[in-house]
Short mmCIF file of C-alpha atoms and ligand atoms in Angstrom, two decimals:
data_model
loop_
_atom_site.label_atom_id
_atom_site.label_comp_id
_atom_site.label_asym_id
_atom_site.label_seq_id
_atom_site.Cartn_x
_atom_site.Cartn_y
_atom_site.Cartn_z
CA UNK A 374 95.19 96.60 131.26
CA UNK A 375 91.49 95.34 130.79
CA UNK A 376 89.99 92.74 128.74
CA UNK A 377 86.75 94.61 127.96
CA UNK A 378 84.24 91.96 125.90
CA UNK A 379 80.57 93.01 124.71
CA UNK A 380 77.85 90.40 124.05
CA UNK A 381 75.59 90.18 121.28
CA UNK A 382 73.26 93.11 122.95
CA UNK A 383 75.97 95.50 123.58
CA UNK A 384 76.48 95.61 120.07
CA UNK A 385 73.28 95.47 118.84
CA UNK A 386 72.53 98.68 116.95
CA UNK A 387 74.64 101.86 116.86
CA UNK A 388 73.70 103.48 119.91
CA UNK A 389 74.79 99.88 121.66
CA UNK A 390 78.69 100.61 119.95
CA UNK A 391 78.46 104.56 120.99
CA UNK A 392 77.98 102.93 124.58
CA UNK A 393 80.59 100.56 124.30
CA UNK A 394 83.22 103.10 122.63
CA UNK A 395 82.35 105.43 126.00
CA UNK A 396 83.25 102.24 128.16
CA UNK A 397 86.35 101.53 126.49
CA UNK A 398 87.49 105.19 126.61
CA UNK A 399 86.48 105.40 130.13
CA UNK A 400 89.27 102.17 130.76
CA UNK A 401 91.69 103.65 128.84
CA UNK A 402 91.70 106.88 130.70
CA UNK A 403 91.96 105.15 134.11
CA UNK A 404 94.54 102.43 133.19
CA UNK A 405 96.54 104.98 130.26
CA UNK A 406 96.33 101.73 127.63
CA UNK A 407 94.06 99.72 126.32
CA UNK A 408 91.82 98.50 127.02
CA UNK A 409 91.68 95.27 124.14
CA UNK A 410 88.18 94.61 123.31
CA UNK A 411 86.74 91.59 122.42
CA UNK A 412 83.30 91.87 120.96
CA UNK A 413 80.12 89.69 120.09
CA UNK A 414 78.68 89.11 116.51
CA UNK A 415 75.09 91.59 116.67
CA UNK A 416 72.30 90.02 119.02
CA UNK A 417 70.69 87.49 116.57
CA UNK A 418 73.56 87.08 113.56
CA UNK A 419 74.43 84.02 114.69
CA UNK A 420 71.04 82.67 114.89
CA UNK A 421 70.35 83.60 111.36
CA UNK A 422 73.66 82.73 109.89
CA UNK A 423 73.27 79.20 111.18
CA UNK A 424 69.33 79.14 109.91
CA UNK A 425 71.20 79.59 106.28
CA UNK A 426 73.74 77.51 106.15
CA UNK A 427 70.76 74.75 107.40
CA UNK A 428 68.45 76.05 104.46
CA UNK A 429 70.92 75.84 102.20
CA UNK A 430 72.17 72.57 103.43
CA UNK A 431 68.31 71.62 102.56
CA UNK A 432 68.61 72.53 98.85
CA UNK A 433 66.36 75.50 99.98
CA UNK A 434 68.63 78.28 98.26
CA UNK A 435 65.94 80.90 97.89
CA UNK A 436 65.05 80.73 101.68
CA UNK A 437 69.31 80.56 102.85
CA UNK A 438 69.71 83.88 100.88
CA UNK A 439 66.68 85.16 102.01
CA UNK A 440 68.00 85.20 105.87
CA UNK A 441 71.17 86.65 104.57
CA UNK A 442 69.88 89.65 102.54
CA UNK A 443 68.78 91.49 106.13
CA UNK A 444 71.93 90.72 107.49
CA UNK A 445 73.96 92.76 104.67
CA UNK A 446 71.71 95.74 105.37
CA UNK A 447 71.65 95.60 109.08
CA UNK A 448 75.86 95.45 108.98
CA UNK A 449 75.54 98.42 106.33
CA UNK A 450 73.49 100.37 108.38
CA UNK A 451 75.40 100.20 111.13
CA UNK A 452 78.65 101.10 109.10
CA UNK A 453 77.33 104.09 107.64
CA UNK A 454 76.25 105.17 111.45
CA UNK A 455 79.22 105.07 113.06
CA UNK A 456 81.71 105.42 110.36
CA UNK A 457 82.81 109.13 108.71
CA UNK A 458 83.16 109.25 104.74
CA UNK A 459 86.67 109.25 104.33
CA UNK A 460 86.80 105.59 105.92
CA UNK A 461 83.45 104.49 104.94
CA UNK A 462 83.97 102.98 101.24
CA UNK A 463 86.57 101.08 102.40
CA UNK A 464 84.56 99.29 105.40
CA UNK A 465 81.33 99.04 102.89
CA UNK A 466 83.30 97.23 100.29
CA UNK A 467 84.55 94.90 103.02
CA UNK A 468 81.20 94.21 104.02
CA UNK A 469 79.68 93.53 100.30
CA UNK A 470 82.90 91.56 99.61
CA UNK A 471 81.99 89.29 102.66
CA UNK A 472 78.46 88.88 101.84
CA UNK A 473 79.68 88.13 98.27
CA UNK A 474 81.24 85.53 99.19
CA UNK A 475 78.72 83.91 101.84
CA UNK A 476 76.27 84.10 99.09
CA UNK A 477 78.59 81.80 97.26
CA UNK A 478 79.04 79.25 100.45
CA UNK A 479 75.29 79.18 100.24
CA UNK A 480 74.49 79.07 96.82
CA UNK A 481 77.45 75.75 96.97
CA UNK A 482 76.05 74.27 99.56
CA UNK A 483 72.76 73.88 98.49
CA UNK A 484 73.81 72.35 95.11
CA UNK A 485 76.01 69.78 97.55
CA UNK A 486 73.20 69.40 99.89
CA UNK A 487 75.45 68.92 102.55
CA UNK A 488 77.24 71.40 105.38
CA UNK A 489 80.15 69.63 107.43
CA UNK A 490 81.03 71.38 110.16
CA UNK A 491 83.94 72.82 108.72
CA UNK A 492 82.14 75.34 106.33
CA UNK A 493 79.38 75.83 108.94
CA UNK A 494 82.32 77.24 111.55
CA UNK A 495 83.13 79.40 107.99
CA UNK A 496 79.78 80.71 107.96
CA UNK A 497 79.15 81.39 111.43
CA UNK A 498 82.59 83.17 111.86
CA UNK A 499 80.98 86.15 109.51
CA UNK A 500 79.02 87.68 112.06
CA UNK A 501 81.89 87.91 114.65
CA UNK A 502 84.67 88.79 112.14
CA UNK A 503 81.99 92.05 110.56
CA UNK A 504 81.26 93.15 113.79
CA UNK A 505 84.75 93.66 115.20
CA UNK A 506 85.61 95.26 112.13
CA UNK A 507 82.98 97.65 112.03
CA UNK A 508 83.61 98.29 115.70
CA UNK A 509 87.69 98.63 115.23
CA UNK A 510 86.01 101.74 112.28
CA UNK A 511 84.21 103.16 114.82
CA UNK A 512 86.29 103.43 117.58
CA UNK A 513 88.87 105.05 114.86
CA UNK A 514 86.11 107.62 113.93
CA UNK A 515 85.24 108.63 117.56
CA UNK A 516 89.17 109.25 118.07
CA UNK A 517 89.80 106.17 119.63
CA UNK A 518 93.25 104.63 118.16
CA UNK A 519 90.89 101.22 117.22
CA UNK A 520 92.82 98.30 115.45
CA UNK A 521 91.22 95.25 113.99
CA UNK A 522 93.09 92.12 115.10
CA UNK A 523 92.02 89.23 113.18
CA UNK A 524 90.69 86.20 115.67
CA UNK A 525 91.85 83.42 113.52
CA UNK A 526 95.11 85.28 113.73
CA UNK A 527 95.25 85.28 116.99
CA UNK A 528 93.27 82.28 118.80
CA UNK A 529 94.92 78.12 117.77
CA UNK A 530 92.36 75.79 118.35
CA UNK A 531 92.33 72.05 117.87
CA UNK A 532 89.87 71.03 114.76
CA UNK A 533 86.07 70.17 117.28
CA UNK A 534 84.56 72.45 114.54
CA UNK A 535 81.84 74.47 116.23
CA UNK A 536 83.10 73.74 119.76
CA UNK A 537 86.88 73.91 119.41
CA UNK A 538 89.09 74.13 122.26
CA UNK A 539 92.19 76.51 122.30
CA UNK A 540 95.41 75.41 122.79
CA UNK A 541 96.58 77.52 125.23
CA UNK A 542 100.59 77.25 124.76
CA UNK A 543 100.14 78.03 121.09
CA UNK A 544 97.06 80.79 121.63
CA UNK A 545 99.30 82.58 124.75
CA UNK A 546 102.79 82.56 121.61
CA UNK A 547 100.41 84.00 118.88
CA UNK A 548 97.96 86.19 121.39
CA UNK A 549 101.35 88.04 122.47
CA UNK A 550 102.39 88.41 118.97
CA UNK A 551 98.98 89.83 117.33
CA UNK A 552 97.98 91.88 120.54
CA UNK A 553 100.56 92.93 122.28
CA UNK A 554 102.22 94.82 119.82
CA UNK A 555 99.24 96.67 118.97
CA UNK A 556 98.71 97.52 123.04
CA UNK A 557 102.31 98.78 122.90
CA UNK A 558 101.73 100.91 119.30
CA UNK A 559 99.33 102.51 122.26
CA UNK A 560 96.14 101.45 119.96
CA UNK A 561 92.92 99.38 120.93
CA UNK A 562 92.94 96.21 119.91
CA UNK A 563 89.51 94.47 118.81
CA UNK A 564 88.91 90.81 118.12
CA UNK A 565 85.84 89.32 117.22
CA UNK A 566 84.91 86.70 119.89
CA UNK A 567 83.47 83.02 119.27
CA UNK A 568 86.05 82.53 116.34
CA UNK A 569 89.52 80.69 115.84
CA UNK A 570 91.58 78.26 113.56
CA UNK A 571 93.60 75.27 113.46
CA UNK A 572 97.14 75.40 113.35
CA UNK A 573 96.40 74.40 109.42
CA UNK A 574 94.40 77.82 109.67
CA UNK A 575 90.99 76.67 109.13
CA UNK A 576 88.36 78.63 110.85
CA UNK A 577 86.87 77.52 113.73
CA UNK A 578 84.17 78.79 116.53
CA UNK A 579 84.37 77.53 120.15
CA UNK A 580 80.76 77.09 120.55
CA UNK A 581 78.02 79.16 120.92
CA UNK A 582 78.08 81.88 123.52
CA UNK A 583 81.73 81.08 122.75
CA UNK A 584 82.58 84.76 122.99
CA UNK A 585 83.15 85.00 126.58
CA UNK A 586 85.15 81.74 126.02
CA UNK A 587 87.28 84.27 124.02
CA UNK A 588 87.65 86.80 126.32
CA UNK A 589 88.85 84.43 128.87
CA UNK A 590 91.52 83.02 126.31
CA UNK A 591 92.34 86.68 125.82
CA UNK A 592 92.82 87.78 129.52
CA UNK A 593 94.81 84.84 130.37
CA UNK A 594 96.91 84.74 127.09
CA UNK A 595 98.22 88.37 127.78
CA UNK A 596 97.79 88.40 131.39
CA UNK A 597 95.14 91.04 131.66
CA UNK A 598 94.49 92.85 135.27
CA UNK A 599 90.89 91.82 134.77
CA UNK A 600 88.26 90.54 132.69
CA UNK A 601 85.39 92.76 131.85
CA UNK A 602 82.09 90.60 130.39
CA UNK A 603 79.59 93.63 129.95
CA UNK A 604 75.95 92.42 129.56
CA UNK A 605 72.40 93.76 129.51
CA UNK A 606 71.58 92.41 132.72
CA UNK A 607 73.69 94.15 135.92
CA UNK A 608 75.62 91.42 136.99
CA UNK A 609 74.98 88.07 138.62
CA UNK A 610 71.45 87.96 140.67
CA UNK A 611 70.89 86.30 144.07
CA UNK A 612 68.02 84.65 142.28
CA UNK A 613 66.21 84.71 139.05
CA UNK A 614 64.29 87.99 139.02
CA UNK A 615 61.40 86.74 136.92
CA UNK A 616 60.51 84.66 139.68
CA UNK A 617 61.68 87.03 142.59
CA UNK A 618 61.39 90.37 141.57
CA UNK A 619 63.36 91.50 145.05
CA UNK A 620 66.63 89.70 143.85
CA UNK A 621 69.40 91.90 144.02
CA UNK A 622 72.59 92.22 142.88
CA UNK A 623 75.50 89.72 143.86
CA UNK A 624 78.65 92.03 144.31
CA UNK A 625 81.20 89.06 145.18
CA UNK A 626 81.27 85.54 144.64
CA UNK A 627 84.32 83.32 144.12
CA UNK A 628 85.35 81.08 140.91
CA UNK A 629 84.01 77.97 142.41
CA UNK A 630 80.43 79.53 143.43
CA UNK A 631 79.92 80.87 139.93
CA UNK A 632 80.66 77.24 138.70
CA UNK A 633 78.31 75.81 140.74
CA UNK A 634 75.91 78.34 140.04
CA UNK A 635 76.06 77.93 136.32
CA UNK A 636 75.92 74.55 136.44
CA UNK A 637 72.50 74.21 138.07
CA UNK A 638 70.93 77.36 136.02
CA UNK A 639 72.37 80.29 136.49
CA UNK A 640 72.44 82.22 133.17
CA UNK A 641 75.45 84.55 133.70
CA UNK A 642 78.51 82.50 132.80
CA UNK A 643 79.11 79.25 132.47
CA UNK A 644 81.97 77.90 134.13
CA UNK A 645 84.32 76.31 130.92
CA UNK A 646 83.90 80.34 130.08
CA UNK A 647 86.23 81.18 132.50
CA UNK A 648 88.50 78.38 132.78
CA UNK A 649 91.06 80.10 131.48
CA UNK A 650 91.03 83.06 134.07
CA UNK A 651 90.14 80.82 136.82
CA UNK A 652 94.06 78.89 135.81
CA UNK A 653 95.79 82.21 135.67
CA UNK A 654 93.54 83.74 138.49
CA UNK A 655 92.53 86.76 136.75
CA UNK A 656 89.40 88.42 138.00
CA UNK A 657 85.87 88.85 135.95
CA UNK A 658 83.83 91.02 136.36
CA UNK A 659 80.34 91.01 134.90
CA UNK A 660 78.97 94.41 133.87
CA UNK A 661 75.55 96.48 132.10
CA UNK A 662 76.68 98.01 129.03
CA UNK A 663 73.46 100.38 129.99
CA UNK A 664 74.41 101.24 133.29
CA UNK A 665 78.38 101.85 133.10
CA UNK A 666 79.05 103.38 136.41
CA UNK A 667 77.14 100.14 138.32
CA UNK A 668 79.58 97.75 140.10
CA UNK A 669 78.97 94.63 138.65
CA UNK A 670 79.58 91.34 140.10
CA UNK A 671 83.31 90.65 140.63
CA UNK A 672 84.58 87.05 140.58
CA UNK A 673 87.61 86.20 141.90
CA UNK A 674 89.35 83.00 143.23
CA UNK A 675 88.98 84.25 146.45
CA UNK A 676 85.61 83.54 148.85
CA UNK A 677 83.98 87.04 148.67
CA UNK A 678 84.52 88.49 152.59
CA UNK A 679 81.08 89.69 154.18
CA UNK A 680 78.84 88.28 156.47
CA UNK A 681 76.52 87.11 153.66
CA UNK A 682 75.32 82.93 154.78
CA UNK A 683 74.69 82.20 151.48
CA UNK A 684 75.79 83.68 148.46
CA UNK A 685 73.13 82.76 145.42
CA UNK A 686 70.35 80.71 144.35
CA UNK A 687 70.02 78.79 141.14
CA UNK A 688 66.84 76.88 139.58
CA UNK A 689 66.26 74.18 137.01
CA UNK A 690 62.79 73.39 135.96
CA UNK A 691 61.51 70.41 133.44
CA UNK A 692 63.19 67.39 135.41
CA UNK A 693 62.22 64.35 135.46
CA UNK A 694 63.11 62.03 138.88
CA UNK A 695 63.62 58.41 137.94
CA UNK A 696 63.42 55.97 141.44
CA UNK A 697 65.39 52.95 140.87
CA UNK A 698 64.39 50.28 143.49
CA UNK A 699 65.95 46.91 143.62
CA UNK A 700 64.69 44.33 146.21
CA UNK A 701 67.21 41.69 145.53
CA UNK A 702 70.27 43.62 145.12
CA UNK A 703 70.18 44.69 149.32
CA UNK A 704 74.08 45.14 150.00
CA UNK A 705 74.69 43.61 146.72
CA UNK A 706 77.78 45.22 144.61
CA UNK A 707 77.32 46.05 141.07
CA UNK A 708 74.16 47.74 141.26
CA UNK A 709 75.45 51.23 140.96
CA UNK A 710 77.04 50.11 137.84
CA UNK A 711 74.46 48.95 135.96
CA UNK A 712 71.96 51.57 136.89
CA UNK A 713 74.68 54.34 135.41
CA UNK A 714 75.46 52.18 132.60
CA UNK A 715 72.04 52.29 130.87
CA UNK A 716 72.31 56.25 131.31
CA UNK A 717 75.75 55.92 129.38
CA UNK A 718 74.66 53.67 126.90
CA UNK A 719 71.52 55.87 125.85
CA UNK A 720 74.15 59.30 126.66
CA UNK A 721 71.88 60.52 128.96
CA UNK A 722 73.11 62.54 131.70
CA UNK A 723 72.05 62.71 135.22
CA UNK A 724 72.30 65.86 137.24
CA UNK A 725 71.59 64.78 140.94
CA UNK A 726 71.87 61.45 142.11
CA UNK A 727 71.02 60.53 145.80
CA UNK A 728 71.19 56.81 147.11
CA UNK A 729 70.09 54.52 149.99
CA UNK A 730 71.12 50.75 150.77
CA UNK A 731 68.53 49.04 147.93
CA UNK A 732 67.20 52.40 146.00
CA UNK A 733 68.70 55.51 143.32
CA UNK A 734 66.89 58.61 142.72
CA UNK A 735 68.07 60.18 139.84
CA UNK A 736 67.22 63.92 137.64
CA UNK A 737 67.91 64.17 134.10
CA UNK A 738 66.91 67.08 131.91
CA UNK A 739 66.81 65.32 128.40
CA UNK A 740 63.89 63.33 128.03
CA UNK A 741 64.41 62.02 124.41
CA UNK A 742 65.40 58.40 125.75
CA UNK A 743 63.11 58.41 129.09
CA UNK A 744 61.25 55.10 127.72
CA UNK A 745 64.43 53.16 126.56
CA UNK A 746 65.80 53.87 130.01
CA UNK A 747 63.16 52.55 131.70
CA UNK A 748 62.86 49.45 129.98
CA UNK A 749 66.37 49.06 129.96
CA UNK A 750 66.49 49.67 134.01
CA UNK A 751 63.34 47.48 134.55
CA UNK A 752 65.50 44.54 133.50
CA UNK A 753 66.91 44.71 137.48
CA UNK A 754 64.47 46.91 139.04
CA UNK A 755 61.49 48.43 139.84
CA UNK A 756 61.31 51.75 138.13
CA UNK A 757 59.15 55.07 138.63
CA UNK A 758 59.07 58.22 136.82
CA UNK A 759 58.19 61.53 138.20
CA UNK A 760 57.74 64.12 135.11
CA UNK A 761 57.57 67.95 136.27
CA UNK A 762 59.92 68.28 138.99
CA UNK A 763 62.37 71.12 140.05
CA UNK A 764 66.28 71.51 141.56
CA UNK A 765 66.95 74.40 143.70
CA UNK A 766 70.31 75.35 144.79
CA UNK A 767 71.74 77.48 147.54
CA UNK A 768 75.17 78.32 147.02
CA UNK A 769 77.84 79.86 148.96
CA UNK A 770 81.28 78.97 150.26
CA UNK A 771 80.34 79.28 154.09
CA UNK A 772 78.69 76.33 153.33
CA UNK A 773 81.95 74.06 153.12
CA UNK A 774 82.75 74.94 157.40
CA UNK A 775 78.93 75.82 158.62
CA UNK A 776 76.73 72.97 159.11
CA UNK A 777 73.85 75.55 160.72
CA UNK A 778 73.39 77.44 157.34
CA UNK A 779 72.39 73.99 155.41
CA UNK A 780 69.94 73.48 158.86
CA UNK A 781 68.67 76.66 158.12
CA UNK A 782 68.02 75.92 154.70
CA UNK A 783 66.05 72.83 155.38
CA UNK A 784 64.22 74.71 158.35
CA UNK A 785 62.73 77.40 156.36
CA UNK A 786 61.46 74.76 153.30
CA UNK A 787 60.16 72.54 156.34
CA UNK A 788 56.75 72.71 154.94
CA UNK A 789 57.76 72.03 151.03
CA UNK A 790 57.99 68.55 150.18
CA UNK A 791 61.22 67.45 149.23
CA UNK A 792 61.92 64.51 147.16
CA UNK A 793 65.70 64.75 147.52
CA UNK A 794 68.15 66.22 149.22
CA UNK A 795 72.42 66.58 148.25
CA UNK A 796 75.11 67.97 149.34
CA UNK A 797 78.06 66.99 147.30
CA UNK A 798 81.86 67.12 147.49
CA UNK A 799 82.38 70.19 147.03
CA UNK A 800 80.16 71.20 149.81
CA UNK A 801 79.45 74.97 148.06
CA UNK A 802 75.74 73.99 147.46
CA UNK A 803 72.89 72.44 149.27
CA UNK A 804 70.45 71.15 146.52
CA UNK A 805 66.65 69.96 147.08
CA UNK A 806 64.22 68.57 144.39
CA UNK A 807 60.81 69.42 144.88
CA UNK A 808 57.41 69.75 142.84
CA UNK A 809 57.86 72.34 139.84
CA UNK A 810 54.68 73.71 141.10
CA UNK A 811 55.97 74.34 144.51
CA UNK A 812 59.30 75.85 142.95
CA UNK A 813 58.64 79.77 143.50
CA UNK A 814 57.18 79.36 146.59
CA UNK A 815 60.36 77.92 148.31
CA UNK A 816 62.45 80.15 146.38
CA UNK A 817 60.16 83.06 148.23
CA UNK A 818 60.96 81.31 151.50
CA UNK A 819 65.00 81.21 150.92
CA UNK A 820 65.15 84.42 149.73
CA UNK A 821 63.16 86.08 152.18
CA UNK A 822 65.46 84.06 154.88
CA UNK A 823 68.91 84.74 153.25
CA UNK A 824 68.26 87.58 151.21
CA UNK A 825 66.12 90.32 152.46
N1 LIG B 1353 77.77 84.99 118.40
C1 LIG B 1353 77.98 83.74 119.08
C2 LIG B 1353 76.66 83.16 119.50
O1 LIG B 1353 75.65 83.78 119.31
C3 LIG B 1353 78.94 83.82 120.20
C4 LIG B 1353 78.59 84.80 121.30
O2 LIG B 1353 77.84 85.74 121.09
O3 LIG B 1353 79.09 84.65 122.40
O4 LIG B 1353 76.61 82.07 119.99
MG1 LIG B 1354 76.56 85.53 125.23
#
């Protein structure tokens, strides 16, 4: 059986859920159950939802309501689309009762001026919690056996409103008690993704994008054959396609890759995502919810086999290098220390670090405390700043046992200049910083060496 989950895009509109409901009766054909679905709130709810609750937070009530209004329609619309008659008033009356009561939440909070994160994870739970419902309708009236299961039902999570962790020993008890029976009653589960509660039962979201983070809890909590994360884009690229329109599709890579990948830029999935399939070793597979029949990019714990050097490329732009040069402190201990302490005490952090006997070169993304840093640094050394700089990152797992593919790497950017150079512990990634300006021009070069 499948985990099948469908991002904000897939559901967008109701041709978007006619696609989906042919993907999930496509799975349940081949596997004879299932599949249990796990689906997005519509591309852009979110976004507005949170916009409200801030309005309203801001005594603005007019302006809160105002981004709510288009969001009753749009989940109306969509009802009356996809659902037949006979179900319909039932489903509509849910939907007015819901935005009933978020008008309410709004209208309260802007008299209270104030929006912990506990009634924000309330608000922002609406657009998940409609669109599986309206989805579990649908699926019904195209003849699909559809089931609402309700998230905060089925997902524990400690009380980080709006980036809650699950608690996976309680979330695998109460996953096997609100799923699997409904798996077994040979219906389709669906769950809204992003959304859980405490063990107290207060809602809760796991962050934004969170819904894959919900898939992931799903697959491992019932033990799923695989992990479907279907997308608008085909699957994971062998470079960003806005910048190298040749990329092409990445059909393997392994757990660890896609971490590193992530990390430095990569937009598919980020690696917390899938934490809970990489424990339980449950493949992913990323997938177009406009092009069913393509093959997607399978991840597995497993290094993908082939003959493929390297496996990806990943970008960052909008660095900033900070040189840290201390004359005095030549083989002196402690310097280290108090070079990564100012980054703690301002919680700044630092993406790649590279080091001589008496100098640090450091990235970081976030800007906001660039000038404390430096006059906190300046105390014990000389300090430059380098605005507009770039990471690029090679990734693949041959790079752990074959020195000659990092070589290579460096050979064919021989004539970029490189202000620094790492290759880390984990050995998956060789990464260089260089001039923004000269970014797609040695992402040309790698690609055209590793790629073509
Ligand atoms: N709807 C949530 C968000 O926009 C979660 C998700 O789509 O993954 O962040
Ligand atoms: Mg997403």
């Amino acid at each position: 059986m499948v985990v099948q989950k469908f991002g904000g895009t897939s559901v967008a509109d109701p041709d978007a859920v006619r696609r989906l409901i042919g993907i999930a009766r496509a799975a349940r054909a081949r596997d004879g159950c299932g599949p249990v679905l796990v689906v997005s709130a519509m591309s852009q709810v979110t976004d507005a939802l949170l916009t409200s609750a801030a309005e309203a937070g801001a005594s603005r009530s007019e302006s809160a309501l105002a981004h709510v209004e288009p969001l009753r329609e749009r989940h109306l619309a969509m009802a009356r689309a996809l659902v037949s008659d006979a179900d319909l008033g039932a489903l509509t009356s849910h939907i007015e009762q819901q935005f009933e009561q978020l008008a309410a939440i709004v209208k309260a909070l802007a008299v209270l001026r104030e929006v912990s994160f506990r009634t924000l994870d309330v608000v922002a739970a609406m657009g998940e919690l409609l669109s599986s419902r309206i989805i579990a309708a649908a699926l019904v009236h195209a003849g699909l056996p559809g089931e609402w299961v309700d998230a905060r039902r089925a997902i524990v999570t400690n009380d980080d409103h709006t980036r809650a962790c699950p608690l996976m020993r309680e979330t695998t008890a109460t996953l096997r008690a609100s799923v699997l029976p409904v798996v077994e009653a040979g219906r389709v589960p669906v769950l809204g993704g992003f959304v859980g509660a405490t063990v107290e039962g207060h809602t809760t979201t796991l962050g934004r994008g969170g819904s894959d983070y919900s898939a992931a809890i799903v697959g491992a909590g019932i033990d799923a054959a695989e992990i479907q994360i279907w997308t608008d884009v085909d699957g994971m690229l062998t470079a960003d396609p806005r910048v190298i329109p040749q990329s092409r599709l990445v059909p393997r890579l392994s757990f660890a890759e896609a971490a590193e990948l992530s990390y430095f830029g990569a937009k598919v999935l980020h690696p917390s995502t899938i934490h809970p399939a990489v424990e339980r070793d449950i493949p992913v597979r990323i997938l177009n919810s406009r092009k069913p029949d393509g093959e997607g990019t399978l991840i597995t714990a497993e290094p993908a086999p082939g003959d493929d050097q390297l496996t990806a490329m990943a970008a960052k732009r909008d660095l900033t290098v900070i040189d840290i040069t201390s004359s005095r402190m030549l083989m002196a201990y402690g310097f280290l220390r108090r070079v990564f302490e100012v980054f703690e005490r301002f919680r700044t952090a630092v993406d790649v670090v590279t080091t001589s006997e008496v100098s640090v070169s450091v990235t970081v993304d976030d800007r906001r405390h660039l000038e404390a840093i430096v006059d906190a640094l300046s105390e014990f050394a000389e300090v430059s700043v380098e605005p507009a700089m770039a990471l690029l990152c090679a990734v693949g797992d041959r790079l752990r046992n074959e020195p000659a593919i990092a070589a290579r790497v460096l050979r064919v950017l021989e004539e970029v200049p490189l202000r620094m150079i790492s290759q880390a512990a984990s050995r998956r990634n060789i990464t260089v910083i260089l001039r923004q300006a000269d970014l797609p021009h040695a992402m040309h070069r790698l690609h055209e060496e590793f790629f073509a």
